[in-house]
PDB file of C-alpha atoms in Angstrom:
ATOM      1  CA  MET A   1      19.212-174.932   2.048  1.00 54.00           C
ATOM      2  CA  PRO A   2      18.939-171.134   1.467  1.00 79.00           C
ATOM      3  CA  LEU A   3      22.667-170.498   1.933  1.00 91.00           C
ATOM      4  CA  ARG A   4      24.979-168.686  -0.453  1.00 91.00           C
ATOM      5  CA  GLN A   5      28.100-170.556  -1.461  1.00 91.00           C
ATOM      6  CA  LEU A   6      31.143-168.311  -1.182  1.00 93.00           C
ATOM      7  CA  SER A   7      33.390-168.262  -4.243  1.00 93.00           C
ATOM      8  CA  GLU A   8      37.150-167.868  -3.757  1.00 94.00           C
ATOM      9  CA  PRO A   9      36.748-167.968   0.042  1.00 95.00           C
ATOM     10  CA  ASP A  10      40.460-167.532   0.758  1.00 95.00           C
ATOM     11  CA  HIS A  11      41.377-165.115  -2.048  1.00 96.00           C
ATOM     12  CA  LEU A  12      41.748-161.518  -0.793  1.00 96.00           C
ATOM     13  CA  PRO A  13      43.378-159.511  -3.602  1.00 96.00           C
ATOM     14  CA  ALA A  14      42.548-156.073  -2.118  1.00 97.00           C
ATOM     15  CA  LEU A  15      43.968-156.892   1.325  1.00 97.00           C
ATOM     16  CA  ASP A  16      47.547-155.828   2.057  1.00 96.00           C
ATOM     17  CA  PRO A  17      48.976-158.653   4.225  1.00 95.00           C
ATOM     18  CA  ARG A  18      51.616-156.340   5.710  1.00 96.00           C
ATOM     19  CA  TYR A  19      48.998-154.688   7.902  1.00 97.00           C
ATOM     20  CA  VAL A  20      46.768-157.651   8.718  1.00 96.00           C
ATOM     21  CA  LEU A  21      46.240-159.066  12.204  1.00 94.00           C
ATOM     22  CA  GLU A  22      45.519-162.746  11.650  1.00 91.00           C
ATOM     23  CA  ARG A  23      43.755-162.987  15.031  1.00 94.00           C
ATOM     24  CA  PRO A  24      42.353-159.520  15.839  1.00 96.00           C
ATOM     25  CA  ALA A  25      40.711-160.734  19.075  1.00 95.00           C
ATOM     26  CA  LEU A  26      43.841-162.339  20.515  1.00 93.00           C
ATOM     27  CA  GLY A  27      43.952-161.798  24.270  1.00 93.00           C
ATOM     28  CA  LEU A  28      40.310-160.698  24.552  1.00 93.00           C
ATOM     29  CA  GLY A  29      38.898-164.171  25.219  1.00 92.00           C
ATOM     30  CA  ALA A  30      38.667-167.702  23.942  1.00 89.00           C
ATOM     31  CA  GLY A  31      39.021-167.809  20.167  1.00 87.00           C
ATOM     32  CA  ASP A  32      38.097-171.483  20.033  1.00 91.00           C
ATOM     33  CA  PRO A  33      35.588-172.516  18.812  1.00 94.00           C
ATOM     34  CA  PRO A  34      35.643-169.997  15.945  1.00 96.00           C
ATOM     35  CA  PRO A  35      33.179-167.087  16.279  1.00 97.00           C
ATOM     36  CA  ARG A  36      29.996-167.961  14.367  1.00 98.00           C
ATOM     37  CA  ILE A  37      28.771-165.116  12.140  1.00 98.00           C
ATOM     38  CA  LEU A  38      25.557-164.959  10.093  1.00 98.00           C
ATOM     39  CA  LEU A  39      25.521-162.486   7.189  1.00 98.00           C
ATOM     40  CA  LEU A  40      22.366-160.975   5.646  1.00 98.00           C
ATOM     41  CA  TYR A  41      22.070-158.798   2.531  1.00 98.00           C
ATOM     42  CA  GLY A  42      19.193-156.782   1.107  1.00 97.00           C
ATOM     43  CA  SER A  43      18.839-157.228  -2.654  1.00 97.00           C
ATOM     44  CA  LEU A  44      17.833-160.016  -5.050  1.00 96.00           C
ATOM     45  CA  ARG A  45      19.529-158.550  -8.103  1.00 94.00           C
ATOM     46  CA  GLU A  46      21.841-160.883  -9.998  1.00 93.00           C
ATOM     47  CA  ARG A  47      24.646-158.378  -9.409  1.00 95.00           C
ATOM     48  CA  SER A  48      23.688-157.313  -5.909  1.00 96.00           C
ATOM     49  CA  PHE A  49      26.239-154.961  -4.395  1.00 97.00           C
ATOM     50  CA  SER A  50      24.986-155.575  -0.861  1.00 98.00           C
ATOM     51  CA  ARG A  51      25.577-159.297  -1.448  1.00 98.00           C
ATOM     52  CA  LEU A  52      29.018-158.633  -2.922  1.00 98.00           C
ATOM     53  CA  CYS A  53      29.897-156.547   0.158  1.00 98.00           C
ATOM     54  CA  VAL A  54      28.677-159.334   2.422  1.00 98.00           C
ATOM     55  CA  GLU A  55      30.777-161.863   0.512  1.00 98.00           C
ATOM     56  CA  GLU A  56      33.884-159.711   0.945  1.00 98.00           C
ATOM     57  CA  ALA A  57      33.042-159.414   4.645  1.00 98.00           C
ATOM     58  CA  ALA A  58      32.667-163.196   4.905  1.00 98.00           C
ATOM     59  CA  ARG A  59      36.082-163.776   3.307  1.00 98.00           C
ATOM     60  CA  LEU A  60      37.659-161.363   5.767  1.00 98.00           C
ATOM     61  CA  LEU A  61      35.916-162.982   8.724  1.00 98.00           C
ATOM     62  CA  ARG A  62      37.146-166.386   7.604  1.00 97.00           C
ATOM     63  CA  SER A  63      40.683-165.042   7.402  1.00 97.00           C
ATOM     64  CA  PHE A  64      40.287-163.752  10.976  1.00 97.00           C
ATOM     65  CA  GLY A  65      39.336-167.224  12.192  1.00 96.00           C
ATOM     66  CA  ALA A  66      35.526-166.973  12.154  1.00 97.00           C
ATOM     67  CA  GLU A  67      32.970-169.407  10.754  1.00 97.00           C
ATOM     68  CA  THR A  68      30.491-167.734   8.387  1.00 98.00           C
ATOM     69  CA  ARG A  69      27.157-168.477   6.779  1.00 98.00           C
ATOM     70  CA  ILE A  70      25.390-166.237   4.234  1.00 98.00           C
ATOM     71  CA  PHE A  71      21.604-166.502   4.093  1.00 98.00           C
ATOM     72  CA  ASP A  72      19.950-166.359   0.669  1.00 97.00           C
ATOM     73  CA  PRO A  73      16.588-164.518   1.068  1.00 97.00           C
ATOM     74  CA  SER A  74      15.290-165.333  -2.425  1.00 95.00           C
ATOM     75  CA  THR A  75      12.728-167.919  -1.208  1.00 95.00           C
ATOM     76  CA  LEU A  76      11.670-166.109   1.960  1.00 96.00           C
ATOM     77  CA  PRO A  77       7.872-165.494   2.098  1.00 95.00           C
ATOM     78  CA  LEU A  78       6.169-162.412   3.482  1.00 94.00           C
ATOM     79  CA  PRO A  79       5.401-162.409   7.208  1.00 91.00           C
ATOM     80  CA  ASP A  80       2.058-164.097   7.956  1.00 89.00           C
ATOM     81  CA  GLN A  81       1.842-165.435   4.395  1.00 92.00           C
ATOM     82  CA  HIS A  82       2.000-168.950   5.884  1.00 92.00           C
ATOM     83  CA  VAL A  83       0.173-169.922   9.072  1.00 92.00           C
ATOM     84  CA  GLY A  84       2.617-169.755  11.937  1.00 87.00           C
ATOM     85  CA  ASP A  85       5.344-168.724   9.467  1.00 88.00           C
ATOM     86  CA  ASP A  86       5.679-172.436   8.719  1.00 92.00           C
ATOM     87  CA  HIS A  87       8.035-172.254   5.751  1.00 94.00           C
ATOM     88  CA  PRO A  88      11.438-173.931   5.193  1.00 95.00           C
ATOM     89  CA  ALA A  89      13.251-170.639   4.522  1.00 96.00           C
ATOM     90  CA  VAL A  90      11.845-169.060   7.699  1.00 95.00           C
ATOM     91  CA  HIS A  91      12.886-172.078   9.764  1.00 95.00           C
ATOM     92  CA  GLU A  92      16.345-171.980   8.205  1.00 96.00           C
ATOM     93  CA  LEU A  93      16.820-168.272   8.925  1.00 96.00           C
ATOM     94  CA  ARG A  94      15.808-168.679  12.559  1.00 95.00           C
ATOM     95  CA  GLU A  95      18.012-171.731  13.040  1.00 95.00           C
ATOM     96  CA  LEU A  96      20.952-169.891  11.514  1.00 96.00           C
ATOM     97  CA  SER A  97      20.410-166.971  13.859  1.00 96.00           C
ATOM     98  CA  MET A  98      20.279-169.299  16.865  1.00 94.00           C
ATOM     99  CA  TRP A  99      23.491-170.930  15.607  1.00 96.00           C
ATOM    100  CA  SER A 100      25.220-167.565  15.366  1.00 97.00           C
ATOM    101  CA  GLU A 101      27.079-165.460  17.906  1.00 97.00           C
ATOM    102  CA  GLY A 102      27.126-162.368  15.699  1.00 97.00           C
ATOM    103  CA  HIS A 103      25.491-160.900  12.587  1.00 98.00           C
ATOM    104  CA  VAL A 104      26.466-158.718   9.640  1.00 98.00           C
ATOM    105  CA  TRP A 105      23.593-156.792   8.014  1.00 98.00           C
ATOM    106  CA  CYS A 106      24.155-154.982   4.703  1.00 98.00           C
ATOM    107  CA  SER A 107      21.354-153.141   2.920  1.00 98.00           C
ATOM    108  CA  PRO A 108      21.204-151.006  -0.192  1.00 97.00           C
ATOM    109  CA  GLU A 109      19.767-147.554   0.347  1.00 96.00           C
ATOM    110  CA  ARG A 110      16.491-147.258  -1.539  1.00 95.00           C
ATOM    111  CA  HIS A 111      14.325-144.146  -1.256  1.00 94.00           C
ATOM    112  CA  GLY A 112      16.563-143.054   1.609  1.00 93.00           C
ATOM    113  CA  GLN A 113      16.012-146.224   3.627  1.00 96.00           C
ATOM    114  CA  ILE A 114      16.742-149.946   3.897  1.00 97.00           C
ATOM    115  CA  THR A 115      15.114-152.250   1.361  1.00 97.00           C
ATOM    116  CA  GLY A 116      12.041-154.379   1.917  1.00 97.00           C
ATOM    117  CA  ILE A 117      14.154-157.521   1.453  1.00 97.00           C
ATOM    118  CA  MET A 118      16.392-156.456   4.355  1.00 98.00           C
ATOM    119  CA  LYS A 119      13.447-155.649   6.614  1.00 97.00           C
ATOM    120  CA  LEU A 120      11.715-158.889   5.608  1.00 97.00           C
ATOM    121  CA  GLN A 121      14.564-160.962   7.023  1.00 97.00           C
ATOM    122  CA  ILE A 122      14.636-159.017  10.279  1.00 97.00           C
ATOM    123  CA  ASP A 123      10.842-159.270  10.570  1.00 95.00           C
ATOM    124  CA  HIS A 124      11.148-163.064  10.481  1.00 95.00           C
ATOM    125  CA  LEU A 125      13.475-163.054  13.519  1.00 94.00           C
ATOM    126  CA  PRO A 126      11.344-163.002  16.697  1.00 89.00           C
ATOM    127  CA  LEU A 127      12.705-161.883  20.038  1.00 86.00           C
ATOM    128  CA  ALA A 128      11.781-165.281  21.460  1.00 80.00           C
ATOM    129  CA  TYR A 129      11.282-168.540  19.564  1.00 74.00           C
ATOM    130  CA  LYS A 130      10.569-171.935  21.172  1.00 74.00           C
ATOM    131  CA  GLY A 131      12.052-170.706  24.424  1.00 72.00           C
ATOM    132  CA  LEU A 132      15.198-169.465  22.663  1.00 77.00           C
ATOM    133  CA  ARG A 133      16.375-166.002  21.617  1.00 86.00           C
ATOM    134  CA  PRO A 134      17.490-165.823  17.969  1.00 87.00           C
ATOM    135  CA  THR A 135      19.081-162.351  18.242  1.00 92.00           C
ATOM    136  CA  GLN A 136      19.408-161.294  21.870  1.00 91.00           C
ATOM    137  CA  GLY A 137      22.958-160.924  23.122  1.00 91.00           C
ATOM    138  CA  ARG A 138      24.514-161.335  19.694  1.00 95.00           C
ATOM    139  CA  THR A 139      26.889-158.806  18.214  1.00 96.00           C
ATOM    140  CA  LEU A 140      25.962-156.891  15.064  1.00 98.00           C
ATOM    141  CA  ALA A 141      27.896-155.039  12.357  1.00 98.00           C
ATOM    142  CA  VAL A 142      25.926-152.816   9.966  1.00 98.00           C
ATOM    143  CA  MET A 143      26.812-151.808   6.407  1.00 98.00           C
ATOM    144  CA  GLN A 144      25.111-150.167   3.449  1.00 98.00           C
ATOM    145  CA  VAL A 145      25.688-149.580  -0.253  1.00 97.00           C
ATOM    146  CA  SER A 146      24.477-146.561  -2.185  1.00 95.00           C
ATOM    147  CA  ALA A 147      24.055-145.782  -5.873  1.00 93.00           C
ATOM    148  CA  GLY A 148      24.943-142.132  -5.287  1.00 91.00           C
ATOM    149  CA  SER A 149      26.973-140.134  -2.793  1.00 89.00           C
ATOM    150  CA  GLN A 150      27.801-141.506   0.612  1.00 92.00           C
ATOM    151  CA  SER A 151      24.872-141.714   3.003  1.00 91.00           C
ATOM    152  CA  PHE A 152      24.202-143.189   6.424  1.00 94.00           C
ATOM    153  CA  ASN A 153      20.410-143.512   6.342  1.00 94.00           C
ATOM    154  CA  SER A 154      20.390-147.301   6.034  1.00 97.00           C
ATOM    155  CA  VAL A 155      23.049-147.985   8.660  1.00 97.00           C
ATOM    156  CA  ASN A 156      21.247-145.653  11.078  1.00 97.00           C
ATOM    157  CA  THR A 157      18.023-147.605  10.584  1.00 98.00           C
ATOM    158  CA  LEU A 158      19.844-150.916  10.964  1.00 98.00           C
ATOM    159  CA  ARG A 159      21.253-149.658  14.263  1.00 98.00           C
ATOM    160  CA  ILE A 160      17.737-148.876  15.496  1.00 97.00           C
ATOM    161  CA  LEU A 161      16.571-152.343  14.466  1.00 97.00           C
ATOM    162  CA  GLY A 162      19.597-153.974  16.082  1.00 96.00           C
ATOM    163  CA  ARG A 163      18.828-152.213  19.356  1.00 95.00           C
ATOM    164  CA  TRP A 164      15.189-153.302  19.093  1.00 94.00           C
ATOM    165  CA  MET A 165      16.340-156.887  18.539  1.00 94.00           C
ATOM    166  CA  ARG A 166      18.466-156.548  21.718  1.00 92.00           C
ATOM    167  CA  MET A 167      21.750-156.987  19.900  1.00 95.00           C
ATOM    168  CA  VAL A 168      25.103-155.393  20.703  1.00 95.00           C
ATOM    169  CA  THR A 169      25.814-153.230  17.674  1.00 97.00           C
ATOM    170  CA  ILE A 170      29.513-152.446  17.347  1.00 97.00           C
ATOM    171  CA  PRO A 171      30.630-148.787  17.047  1.00 97.00           C
ATOM    172  CA  ASN A 172      32.172-149.019  13.572  1.00 97.00           C
ATOM    173  CA  GLN A 173      30.145-149.262  10.354  1.00 97.00           C
ATOM    174  CA  SER A 174      30.578-149.212   6.575  1.00 97.00           C
ATOM    175  CA  SER A 175      28.861-147.107   3.913  1.00 97.00           C
ATOM    176  CA  VAL A 176      29.958-147.657   0.305  1.00 97.00           C
ATOM    177  CA  ALA A 177      29.084-144.823  -2.085  1.00 97.00           C
ATOM    178  CA  LYS A 178      28.653-145.369  -5.845  1.00 96.00           C
ATOM    179  CA  ALA A 179      28.955-149.080  -5.243  1.00 96.00           C
ATOM    180  CA  TYR A 180      28.825-149.819  -8.983  1.00 96.00           C
ATOM    181  CA  ASP A 181      32.352-148.321  -9.243  1.00 97.00           C
ATOM    182  CA  GLU A 182      33.803-150.382  -6.376  1.00 97.00           C
ATOM    183  CA  PHE A 183      33.649-153.905  -7.864  1.00 97.00           C
ATOM    184  CA  ASP A 184      35.362-155.471 -10.845  1.00 97.00           C
ATOM    185  CA  ALA A 185      33.673-157.601 -13.505  1.00 96.00           C
ATOM    186  CA  ALA A 186      34.156-160.733 -11.404  1.00 95.00           C
ATOM    187  CA  GLY A 187      32.335-159.153  -8.469  1.00 95.00           C
ATOM    188  CA  ARG A 188      35.419-158.594  -6.323  1.00 97.00           C
ATOM    189  CA  MET A 189      35.842-155.349  -4.446  1.00 97.00           C
ATOM    190  CA  LYS A 190      38.655-153.090  -5.566  1.00 97.00           C
ATOM    191  CA  SER A 191      41.283-151.758  -3.192  1.00 97.00           C
ATOM    192  CA  SER A 192      39.963-148.482  -1.756  1.00 97.00           C
ATOM    193  CA  SER A 193      39.188-146.642   1.469  1.00 97.00           C
ATOM    194  CA  TYR A 194      35.732-148.275   1.343  1.00 98.00           C
ATOM    195  CA  TYR A 195      37.295-151.729   1.323  1.00 98.00           C
ATOM    196  CA  ASP A 196      39.656-150.736   4.135  1.00 98.00           C
ATOM    197  CA  ARG A 197      36.656-149.671   6.233  1.00 98.00           C
ATOM    198  CA  ILE A 198      35.023-153.079   5.754  1.00 98.00           C
ATOM    199  CA  VAL A 199      38.264-154.662   7.001  1.00 98.00           C
ATOM    200  CA  ASP A 200      38.108-152.376  10.057  1.00 98.00           C
ATOM    201  CA  VAL A 201      34.485-153.308  10.731  1.00 98.00           C
ATOM    202  CA  MET A 202      35.102-157.050  10.472  1.00 98.00           C
ATOM    203  CA  GLU A 203      38.141-156.841  12.764  1.00 98.00           C
ATOM    204  CA  GLU A 204      36.013-155.024  15.313  1.00 98.00           C
ATOM    205  CA  LEU A 205      33.138-157.475  14.983  1.00 98.00           C
ATOM    206  CA  VAL A 206      35.435-160.412  15.729  1.00 98.00           C
ATOM    207  CA  ARG A 207      36.839-158.592  18.761  1.00 97.00           C
ATOM    208  CA  PHE A 208      33.443-157.724  20.213  1.00 97.00           C
ATOM    209  CA  THR A 209      32.081-161.209  19.543  1.00 97.00           C
ATOM    210  CA  VAL A 210      34.959-162.908  21.362  1.00 97.00           C
ATOM    211  CA  LEU A 211      34.815-160.333  24.160  1.00 95.00           C
ATOM    212  CA  MET A 212      31.049-160.835  24.600  1.00 93.00           C
ATOM    213  CA  ARG A 213      31.141-164.624  24.353  1.00 92.00           C
ATOM    214  CA  PRO A 214      31.330-165.472  28.098  1.00 91.00           C
ATOM    215  CA  HIS A 215      28.878-162.721  29.091  1.00 90.00           C
ATOM    216  CA  ALA A 216      26.156-162.781  26.413  1.00 84.00           C
ATOM    217  CA  ALA A 217      23.594-164.808  28.404  1.00 83.00           C
ATOM    218  CA  GLN A 218      24.039-162.739  31.561  1.00 87.00           C
ATOM    219  CA  LEU A 219      23.732-159.433  29.727  1.00 83.00           C
ATOM    220  CA  VAL A 220      20.229-160.277  28.454  1.00 82.00           C
ATOM    221  CA  ASP A 221      18.943-161.839  31.697  1.00 85.00           C
ATOM    222  CA  ARG A 222      15.976-159.663  32.738  1.00 85.00           C
ATOM    223  CA  TYR A 223      13.825-159.239  35.830  1.00 90.00           C
ATOM    224  CA  SER A 224      10.599-158.969  33.789  1.00 88.00           C
ATOM    225  CA  GLU A 225      11.283-162.253  31.981  1.00 84.00           C
ATOM    226  CA  ARG A 226      12.222-164.088  35.179  1.00 87.00           C
ATOM    227  CA  LYS A 227       8.943-162.863  36.665  1.00 91.00           C
ATOM    228  CA  GLU A 228       6.965-163.926  33.586  1.00 86.00           C
ATOM    229  CA  ARG A 229       8.511-167.410  33.737  1.00 85.00           C
ATOM    230  CA  ASP A 230       7.990-167.565  37.517  1.00 89.00           C
ATOM    231  CA  HIS A 231      11.677-168.200  37.956  1.00 87.00           C
ATOM    232  CA  PRO A 232      12.764-166.812  41.366  1.00 91.00           C
ATOM    233  CA  VAL A 233      16.416-166.013  41.797  1.00 90.00           C
ATOM    234  CA  GLU A 234      18.331-168.191  44.230  1.00 84.00           C
ATOM    235  CA  LYS A 235      20.172-165.788  46.472  1.00 80.00           C
ATOM    236  CA  PRO A 236      23.330-166.679  48.425  1.00 74.00           C
ATOM    237  CA  VAL A 237      21.381-166.591  51.678  1.00 68.00           C
ATOM    238  CA  ASP A 238      18.897-169.128  50.230  1.00 63.00           C
ATOM    239  CA  SER A 239      21.596-171.577  49.232  1.00 58.00           C
ATOM    240  CA  ALA A 240      23.108-171.287  52.721  1.00 61.00           C
ATOM    241  CA  GLY A 241      19.797-172.377  54.288  1.00 60.00           C
ATOM    242  CA  LEU A 242      19.300-169.162  56.214  1.00 55.00           C
ATOM    243  CA  ALA A 243      16.253-167.762  54.443  1.00 53.00           C
ATOM    244  CA  SER A 244      13.847-170.190  56.164  1.00 53.00           C
ATOM    245  CA  LEU A 245      14.479-168.655  59.563  1.00 54.00           C
ATOM    246  CA  SER A 246      11.605-166.479  60.749  1.00 52.00           C
ATOM    247  CA  PRO A 247      12.384-163.135  62.381  1.00 52.00           C
ATOM    248  CA  ASP A 248      11.451-164.641  65.783  1.00 56.00           C
ATOM    249  CA  SER A 249      13.588-167.737  65.358  1.00 51.00           C
ATOM    250  CA  ALA A 250      16.417-165.567  64.118  1.00 50.00           C
ATOM    251  CA  ALA A 251      16.126-163.543  67.313  1.00 52.00           C
ATOM    252  CA  ASP A 252      16.170-166.742  69.384  1.00 54.00           C
ATOM    253  CA  THR A 253      19.430-167.850  67.776  1.00 50.00           C
ATOM    254  CA  ALA A 254      21.105-164.490  68.317  1.00 51.00           C
ATOM    255  CA  SER A 255      23.658-164.121  71.074  1.00 53.00           C
ATOM    256  CA  PRO A 256      22.105-162.992  74.400  1.00 54.00           C
ATOM    257  CA  ALA A 257      22.496-159.366  75.257  1.00 54.00           C
ATOM    258  CA  PRO A 258      25.116-158.666  77.929  1.00 54.00           C
ATOM    259  CA  ASP A 259      23.824-158.096  81.482  1.00 53.00           C
TER     260      ASP A 259
END
């Protein structure tokens, strides 16, 4: 399966436990079952900083009570390379998205934009798939890593894509500048304001995901799609058996006018 295995899943050396909320969404909704979060990254390098950021995010999400899965895009084909996109990695990505309640997307900035690997994964997620919606109604947190000074080009593009995919993108975001300076030799993120921002973003993602949980299906229910499916809405008057009355019969059943 194209999933990344998370090393040291419960080891958070850069996190100061004195300031940690173990359940950031407490009181906002049902925290059980755990929020299901899919994480995507945008580089195939052996030492990929977008992947390392995603792994730190996954550890934090786990500590906040979420269930996480990290997709490995290394075997993902180009769109339309296989007839009907019939490829195991494509099927896996779509199934993971349908499993999820929220996403984390992290892309390097390359030539001022997201990478092709990041866009490739999003391009393989259709708005509708076998009668299901792999992205609609899910929450989304966006992050980026840069080789130079801090930038927001990639996160801005990811926000546009999240809106296009009909996702609820949370307000907070993370942009890590000079990412090569932010990780130790073992690939763990050092304590810094950049790390603290990722903690903030993951706290917020858990909150929005739990808050959205009972309303996600209703928020993406659309008139145009009900019409396309020929799925009339049952109104309260219909269920009460009153809609079948014609205007004339309704007049007949009305109280007689006073003399």
